[in-house]
Short mmCIF file of C-alpha atoms in Angstrom, two decimals:
data_model
loop_
_atom_site.label_atom_id
_atom_site.label_comp_id
_atom_site.label_asym_id
_atom_site.label_seq_id
_atom_site.Cartn_x
_atom_site.Cartn_y
_atom_site.Cartn_z
CA UNK A 1 96.17 -14.41 105.66
CA UNK A 2 97.85 -12.73 102.68
CA UNK A 3 96.45 -13.32 99.24
CA UNK A 4 98.42 -15.41 96.77
CA UNK A 5 99.40 -13.50 93.63
CA UNK A 6 99.06 -14.85 90.11
CA UNK A 7 99.61 -13.45 86.63
CA UNK A 8 95.96 -12.40 86.45
CA UNK A 9 95.77 -10.76 89.88
CA UNK A 10 95.23 -11.74 93.51
CA UNK A 11 94.29 -15.31 94.14
CA UNK A 12 92.69 -16.19 97.45
CA UNK A 13 93.48 -19.42 99.22
CA UNK A 14 90.60 -21.89 98.81
CA UNK A 15 89.13 -22.97 102.10
CA UNK A 16 88.91 -26.71 102.86
CA UNK A 17 85.67 -28.27 101.63
CA UNK A 18 85.03 -25.62 98.99
CA UNK A 19 86.80 -27.00 95.87
CA UNK A 20 84.04 -29.56 95.07
CA UNK A 21 81.25 -26.99 95.47
CA UNK A 22 83.22 -24.47 93.43
CA UNK A 23 83.72 -27.00 90.65
CA UNK A 24 80.04 -27.94 90.60
CA UNK A 25 79.11 -24.28 90.17
CA UNK A 26 81.72 -23.39 87.57
CA UNK A 27 82.48 -26.57 85.57
CA UNK A 28 80.06 -27.05 82.67
CA UNK A 29 80.51 -30.82 82.58
CA UNK A 30 80.29 -31.78 86.27
CA UNK A 31 76.52 -31.31 86.91
CA UNK A 32 75.44 -34.07 84.50
CA UNK A 33 77.55 -36.60 86.40
CA UNK A 34 75.76 -35.61 89.60
CA UNK A 35 72.36 -35.78 87.90
CA UNK A 36 73.15 -39.26 86.61
CA UNK A 37 74.11 -40.43 90.10
CA UNK A 38 70.94 -38.90 91.56
CA UNK A 39 68.60 -40.54 89.04
CA UNK A 40 70.12 -43.96 89.70
CA UNK A 41 69.91 -43.46 93.48
CA UNK A 42 66.25 -42.44 93.46
CA UNK A 43 65.19 -44.94 90.78
CA UNK A 44 64.37 -47.77 93.25
CA UNK A 45 62.32 -45.32 95.34
CA UNK A 46 60.21 -44.06 92.44
CA UNK A 47 59.93 -47.35 90.54
CA UNK A 48 60.87 -50.48 92.52
CA UNK A 49 62.57 -52.96 90.26
CA UNK A 50 64.06 -50.36 87.92
CA UNK A 51 67.56 -51.12 89.22
CA UNK A 52 67.43 -54.91 88.99
CA UNK A 53 70.01 -56.62 86.75
CA UNK A 54 67.34 -57.46 84.18
CA UNK A 55 66.09 -53.86 84.09
CA UNK A 56 69.60 -52.47 83.64
CA UNK A 57 70.40 -55.05 80.97
CA UNK A 58 67.32 -53.95 79.06
CA UNK A 59 68.14 -50.24 79.45
CA UNK A 60 71.87 -50.12 78.68
CA UNK A 61 71.67 -51.08 74.96
CA UNK A 62 69.31 -48.17 74.28
CA UNK A 63 71.56 -45.85 76.28
CA UNK A 64 74.48 -47.00 74.13
CA UNK A 65 72.59 -46.32 70.91
CA UNK A 66 71.61 -42.85 72.11
CA UNK A 67 75.19 -42.12 73.18
CA UNK A 68 76.50 -43.00 69.70
CA UNK A 69 73.87 -40.85 67.99
CA UNK A 70 74.49 -37.99 70.45
CA UNK A 71 78.21 -38.28 69.74
CA UNK A 72 77.51 -37.19 66.18
CA UNK A 73 75.29 -34.35 67.34
CA UNK A 74 78.09 -33.17 69.66
CA UNK A 75 80.50 -32.87 66.74
CA UNK A 76 78.02 -30.70 64.83
CA UNK A 77 77.16 -28.47 67.79
CA UNK A 78 80.87 -28.08 68.55
CA UNK A 79 80.94 -26.12 65.30
CA UNK A 80 77.89 -24.09 66.27
CA UNK A 81 75.52 -26.04 64.00
CA UNK A 82 72.58 -28.35 64.55
CA UNK A 83 71.55 -31.53 62.75
CA UNK A 84 67.91 -32.59 62.39
CA UNK A 85 68.60 -35.43 59.97
CA UNK A 86 69.10 -38.01 62.73
CA UNK A 87 65.81 -39.92 62.15
CA UNK A 88 66.29 -40.16 58.38
CA UNK A 89 69.91 -41.32 58.58
CA UNK A 90 69.15 -43.91 61.25
CA UNK A 91 66.18 -45.19 59.26
CA UNK A 92 68.01 -45.51 55.92
CA UNK A 93 70.92 -47.26 57.64
CA UNK A 94 68.47 -49.64 59.32
CA UNK A 95 66.91 -50.45 55.94
CA UNK A 96 70.37 -51.26 54.59
CA UNK A 97 71.02 -53.95 57.22
CA UNK A 98 67.48 -55.33 57.23
CA UNK A 99 65.57 -54.98 53.96
CA UNK A 100 68.58 -55.10 51.64
CA UNK A 101 70.17 -57.99 53.52
CA UNK A 102 66.95 -59.96 53.87
CA UNK A 103 66.94 -63.19 51.89
CA UNK A 104 70.68 -62.84 51.25
CA UNK A 105 70.08 -60.19 48.60
CA UNK A 106 73.41 -58.60 49.55
CA UNK A 107 76.22 -59.76 51.88
CA UNK A 108 75.95 -58.36 55.39
CA UNK A 109 79.29 -56.54 55.13
CA UNK A 110 78.18 -54.81 51.94
CA UNK A 111 74.94 -53.73 53.63
CA UNK A 112 76.87 -52.30 56.58
CA UNK A 113 79.16 -50.37 54.26
CA UNK A 114 76.12 -49.07 52.37
CA UNK A 115 74.62 -47.87 55.65
CA UNK A 116 77.81 -46.04 56.61
CA UNK A 117 78.06 -44.57 53.10
CA UNK A 118 74.45 -43.34 53.33
CA UNK A 119 75.26 -41.53 56.57
CA UNK A 120 78.46 -40.03 55.18
CA UNK A 121 76.81 -38.83 51.96
CA UNK A 122 73.91 -37.31 53.90
CA UNK A 123 76.33 -35.47 56.17
CA UNK A 124 78.34 -34.32 53.16
CA UNK A 125 75.23 -32.87 51.51
CA UNK A 126 74.29 -30.98 54.68
CA UNK A 127 77.84 -29.81 55.33
CA UNK A 128 78.33 -28.46 51.81
CA UNK A 129 74.96 -26.67 51.94
CA UNK A 130 75.76 -25.09 55.31
CA UNK A 131 79.45 -24.28 54.86
CA UNK A 132 79.72 -23.55 51.15
CA UNK A 133 76.31 -22.07 50.40
CA UNK A 134 75.49 -20.58 53.84
CA UNK A 135 72.17 -22.42 54.14
CA UNK A 136 70.80 -22.47 57.69
CA UNK A 137 71.78 -25.74 59.36
CA UNK A 138 68.27 -26.63 60.49
CA UNK A 139 66.88 -25.99 56.99
CA UNK A 140 69.51 -28.10 55.22
CA UNK A 141 69.30 -30.97 57.71
CA UNK A 142 65.49 -30.99 57.67
CA UNK A 143 65.52 -31.11 53.87
CA UNK A 144 67.92 -34.05 53.85
CA UNK A 145 65.87 -35.77 56.55
CA UNK A 146 62.74 -35.48 54.40
CA UNK A 147 64.60 -36.85 51.39
CA UNK A 148 65.90 -39.81 53.39
CA UNK A 149 62.44 -40.53 54.77
CA UNK A 150 61.14 -40.79 51.22
CA UNK A 151 64.03 -43.06 50.22
CA UNK A 152 63.26 -45.32 53.18
CA UNK A 153 59.67 -45.78 52.00
CA UNK A 154 60.80 -46.47 48.44
CA UNK A 155 63.57 -48.91 49.38
CA UNK A 156 61.45 -50.79 51.90
CA UNK A 157 58.20 -50.76 49.97
CA UNK A 158 56.50 -49.56 53.11
CA UNK A 159 57.22 -52.75 55.03
CA UNK A 160 60.06 -53.31 57.56
CA UNK A 161 62.69 -55.97 57.00
CA UNK A 162 64.39 -58.41 59.34
CA UNK A 163 68.06 -58.31 60.33
CA UNK A 164 70.36 -61.25 59.72
CA UNK A 165 70.15 -63.72 62.66
CA UNK A 166 73.93 -63.64 63.21
CA UNK A 167 73.98 -59.83 63.29
CA UNK A 168 71.00 -59.79 65.63
CA UNK A 169 72.66 -62.36 67.90
CA UNK A 170 75.72 -60.11 68.17
CA UNK A 171 73.57 -57.08 69.00
CA UNK A 172 71.68 -58.81 71.82
CA UNK A 173 74.74 -60.55 73.26
CA UNK A 174 76.55 -59.56 76.45
CA UNK A 175 79.97 -59.95 78.01
CA UNK A 176 80.12 -60.66 81.75
CA UNK A 177 76.52 -59.48 81.99
CA UNK A 178 77.20 -56.16 80.24
CA UNK A 179 75.36 -55.69 76.91
CA UNK A 180 77.66 -55.69 73.90
CA UNK A 181 76.01 -52.59 72.43
CA UNK A 182 76.73 -50.62 75.58
CA UNK A 183 80.36 -51.75 75.65
CA UNK A 184 80.75 -50.80 72.00
CA UNK A 185 79.30 -47.37 72.73
CA UNK A 186 81.74 -46.88 75.60
CA UNK A 187 84.68 -47.73 73.34
CA UNK A 188 83.51 -45.35 70.61
CA UNK A 189 82.92 -42.52 73.11
CA UNK A 190 86.34 -42.96 74.74
CA UNK A 191 88.16 -43.09 71.41
CA UNK A 192 86.27 -40.05 70.08
CA UNK A 193 86.96 -38.07 73.27
CA UNK A 194 90.67 -38.89 73.15
CA UNK A 195 90.94 -37.98 69.48
CA UNK A 196 89.03 -34.73 69.98
CA UNK A 197 91.01 -33.59 73.03
CA UNK A 198 94.45 -35.17 72.66
CA UNK A 199 95.23 -35.32 68.93
CA UNK A 200 96.38 -32.42 66.77
CA UNK A 201 93.51 -32.97 64.34
CA UNK A 202 91.00 -32.98 67.20
CA UNK A 203 92.32 -29.75 68.71
CA UNK A 204 92.19 -28.11 65.30
CA UNK A 205 88.62 -29.32 64.89
CA UNK A 206 87.64 -27.71 68.21
CA UNK A 207 89.58 -24.53 67.40
CA UNK A 208 87.58 -24.04 64.21
CA UNK A 209 84.37 -24.46 66.16
CA UNK A 210 85.51 -21.91 68.74
CA UNK A 211 86.25 -19.18 66.20
CA UNK A 212 86.24 -19.57 62.44
CA UNK A 213 87.94 -16.19 61.77
CA UNK A 214 90.75 -16.93 64.25
CA UNK A 215 91.19 -20.45 62.85
CA UNK A 216 91.33 -19.06 59.32
CA UNK A 217 94.05 -16.59 60.36
CA UNK A 218 95.95 -19.51 61.91
CA UNK A 219 95.93 -21.21 58.53
CA UNK A 220 93.38 -23.94 59.29
CA UNK A 221 91.03 -25.23 56.60
CA UNK A 222 87.83 -24.09 58.24
CA UNK A 223 85.53 -25.20 55.42
CA UNK A 224 86.93 -28.73 55.44
CA UNK A 225 86.52 -29.04 59.19
CA UNK A 226 82.99 -27.67 59.02
CA UNK A 227 81.91 -30.18 56.38
CA UNK A 228 83.66 -33.05 58.15
CA UNK A 229 81.64 -32.34 61.31
CA UNK A 230 78.46 -33.25 59.44
CA UNK A 231 80.05 -36.20 57.63
CA UNK A 232 81.29 -37.77 60.87
CA UNK A 233 77.96 -37.04 62.51
CA UNK A 234 76.16 -38.84 59.67
CA UNK A 235 78.39 -41.87 60.14
CA UNK A 236 77.60 -41.87 63.87
CA UNK A 237 73.84 -41.72 63.21
CA UNK A 238 74.10 -44.54 60.67
CA UNK A 239 76.07 -46.68 63.12
CA UNK A 240 73.45 -46.08 65.81
CA UNK A 241 70.65 -46.91 63.37
CA UNK A 242 72.23 -50.19 62.25
CA UNK A 243 72.95 -51.30 65.81
CA UNK A 244 69.42 -50.48 66.93
CA UNK A 245 67.94 -52.31 63.92
CA UNK A 246 70.04 -55.38 64.70
CA UNK A 247 69.00 -55.27 68.34
CA UNK A 248 65.29 -54.97 67.53
CA UNK A 249 65.63 -57.58 64.73
CA UNK A 250 62.52 -56.25 62.90
CA UNK A 251 62.66 -52.48 63.44
CA UNK A 252 60.01 -49.93 62.61
CA UNK A 253 60.67 -47.78 59.57
CA UNK A 254 60.67 -44.71 61.83
CA UNK A 255 62.95 -46.14 64.49
CA UNK A 256 65.03 -42.95 64.67
CA UNK A 257 62.15 -40.54 65.18
CA UNK A 258 62.56 -40.33 68.96
CA UNK A 259 66.28 -39.58 68.66
CA UNK A 260 65.95 -36.27 66.83
CA UNK A 261 65.42 -34.12 69.92
CA UNK A 262 66.84 -36.45 72.57
CA UNK A 263 70.29 -36.27 70.99
CA UNK A 264 70.15 -32.47 71.19
CA UNK A 265 68.92 -32.73 74.79
CA UNK A 266 71.85 -35.01 75.67
CA UNK A 267 74.33 -32.54 74.17
CA UNK A 268 72.81 -29.58 76.03
CA UNK A 269 72.59 -31.45 79.34
CA UNK A 270 76.17 -32.60 78.88
CA UNK A 271 77.32 -28.99 78.92
CA UNK A 272 78.36 -28.46 75.30
CA UNK A 273 78.14 -24.81 74.33
CA UNK A 274 75.44 -24.33 71.68
CA UNK A 275 77.41 -21.64 69.87
CA UNK A 276 80.37 -24.02 69.56
CA UNK A 277 83.93 -24.31 70.78
CA UNK A 278 83.32 -26.02 74.14
CA UNK A 279 82.20 -29.64 74.21
CA UNK A 280 82.67 -32.99 75.90
CA UNK A 281 81.68 -36.24 74.22
CA UNK A 282 82.03 -38.07 77.54
CA UNK A 283 79.59 -35.70 79.26
CA UNK A 284 77.17 -36.11 76.36
CA UNK A 285 77.31 -39.89 76.75
CA UNK A 286 76.60 -39.57 80.49
CA UNK A 287 73.63 -37.35 79.63
CA UNK A 288 72.38 -40.03 77.21
CA UNK A 289 72.59 -42.58 80.02
CA UNK A 290 70.76 -40.17 82.34
CA UNK A 291 67.93 -39.56 79.86
CA UNK A 292 67.52 -43.25 79.09
CA UNK A 293 67.31 -44.23 82.75
CA UNK A 294 64.99 -41.31 83.46
CA UNK A 295 62.66 -42.47 80.70
CA UNK A 296 62.69 -46.03 81.99
CA UNK A 297 61.90 -44.91 85.54
CA UNK A 298 59.01 -42.73 84.36
CA UNK A 299 57.51 -45.56 82.33
CA UNK A 300 58.07 -48.10 85.11
CA UNK A 301 56.25 -45.76 87.49
CA UNK A 302 53.17 -46.06 85.27
CA UNK A 303 53.40 -42.73 83.47
CA UNK A 304 52.50 -42.46 79.80
CA UNK A 305 54.91 -41.79 76.95
CA UNK A 306 53.52 -38.25 76.78
CA UNK A 307 54.46 -37.71 80.42
CA UNK A 308 57.94 -39.05 79.70
CA UNK A 309 58.39 -36.51 76.91
CA UNK A 310 57.02 -33.76 79.15
CA UNK A 311 59.51 -34.59 81.91
CA UNK A 312 62.38 -34.62 79.40
CA UNK A 313 61.24 -31.20 78.15
CA UNK A 314 61.16 -29.82 81.69
CA UNK A 315 64.63 -31.20 82.46
CA UNK A 316 66.01 -29.73 79.24
CA UNK A 317 64.39 -26.34 79.88
CA UNK A 318 65.78 -26.27 83.41
CA UNK A 319 69.23 -27.13 82.10
CA UNK A 320 69.12 -24.30 79.56
CA UNK A 321 68.02 -21.81 82.20
CA UNK A 322 70.72 -22.91 84.65
CA UNK A 323 73.33 -22.76 81.89
CA UNK A 324 72.42 -19.11 81.42
CA UNK A 325 73.26 -18.25 85.02
CA UNK A 326 76.71 -16.74 85.41
CA UNK A 327 77.86 -19.04 88.20
CA UNK A 328 81.44 -17.80 88.02
CA UNK A 329 80.27 -14.26 88.72
CA UNK A 330 78.02 -15.57 91.51
CA UNK A 331 80.87 -17.49 93.16
CA UNK A 332 83.26 -14.56 92.77
CA UNK A 333 80.76 -12.15 94.31
CA UNK A 334 80.18 -14.42 97.29
CA UNK A 335 83.91 -14.84 97.76
CA UNK A 336 84.48 -11.09 97.74
CA UNK A 337 81.60 -10.56 100.18
CA UNK A 338 83.06 -13.11 102.57
CA UNK A 339 86.49 -11.47 102.42
CA UNK A 340 85.16 -7.97 103.10
CA UNK A 341 82.98 -8.94 106.08
CA UNK A 342 84.48 -7.53 109.33
CA UNK A 343 85.71 -10.13 111.76
CA UNK A 344 84.03 -10.17 115.15
CA UNK A 345 86.37 -9.88 118.14
CA UNK A 346 86.69 -12.94 120.32
CA UNK A 347 86.01 -12.81 124.10
CA UNK A 348 89.77 -12.57 124.70
CA UNK A 349 89.97 -9.44 122.61
CA UNK A 350 91.66 -11.09 119.66
CA UNK A 351 90.13 -11.14 116.20
CA UNK A 352 88.37 -14.38 115.38
#
């Protein structure tokens, strides 16, 4: 059968049944969808009862919170950076909607705006340090995280506060059996994905992350986009922190501690390129759902929290190793080998 020609060279006709396998091997964002399906399929086998309506209702709000926090981390990593201020931003935002609002000290709306402002200012400080003064991203974000941790202790007096009953009732509510927090996370992820991929501003944002020199030649404001990545990420962390605080009603002062590395794990498992330029917020959200369900299954099976963290580390390490494999080259080599293999003659004398 003659080869089909394209602008880049010969193009072989894809055999039936191969497109799905080819996509799994070459698409960065497809594997996490398969992993998510697998973990939900095997969950009842490993931990009976982990797929009951009550178990899913308890898991989905935490998956939504992680997805929102990981959304911010995706924006930063799209620009080749990394943000380790997640715990501090989530904690200070949680204090705003609990401690500051407790006893009607401040109106709830004002406390929410203060939480968002805290996240934006934190991101602005990190972004300016990284973009304008060339400070390493992990150094700048760790410094801001330490500062925020201190502010949390000062503002709270060392004791957690309690969220407003109306805000807490909203956080724990559900619509048609689906937790409100999870639905809110889905809406935010969809909107962010559409803006990033379909809007002019979003495509410019990604272009700067792909190549700053090329974007600068094209006339884009690379510094502004770089700083905005951290500002928007800070707002996402603050939103996640406030929602989690409202859901828990009386949150711990270190409620964001477990999200520092899990958000990075979700971004990596989702397929976002660590050096920037290639990302998918939707895939990151699916990875957050995968990690949350995986953690619930491990705990339901009787494993300790340490074992849960160990399993997450193993999954993340495996993902990084597999990401390093040049699957496109592997698939191309197999395809060329198949084409060059001599065809065996059939009993009738014709080529098979």
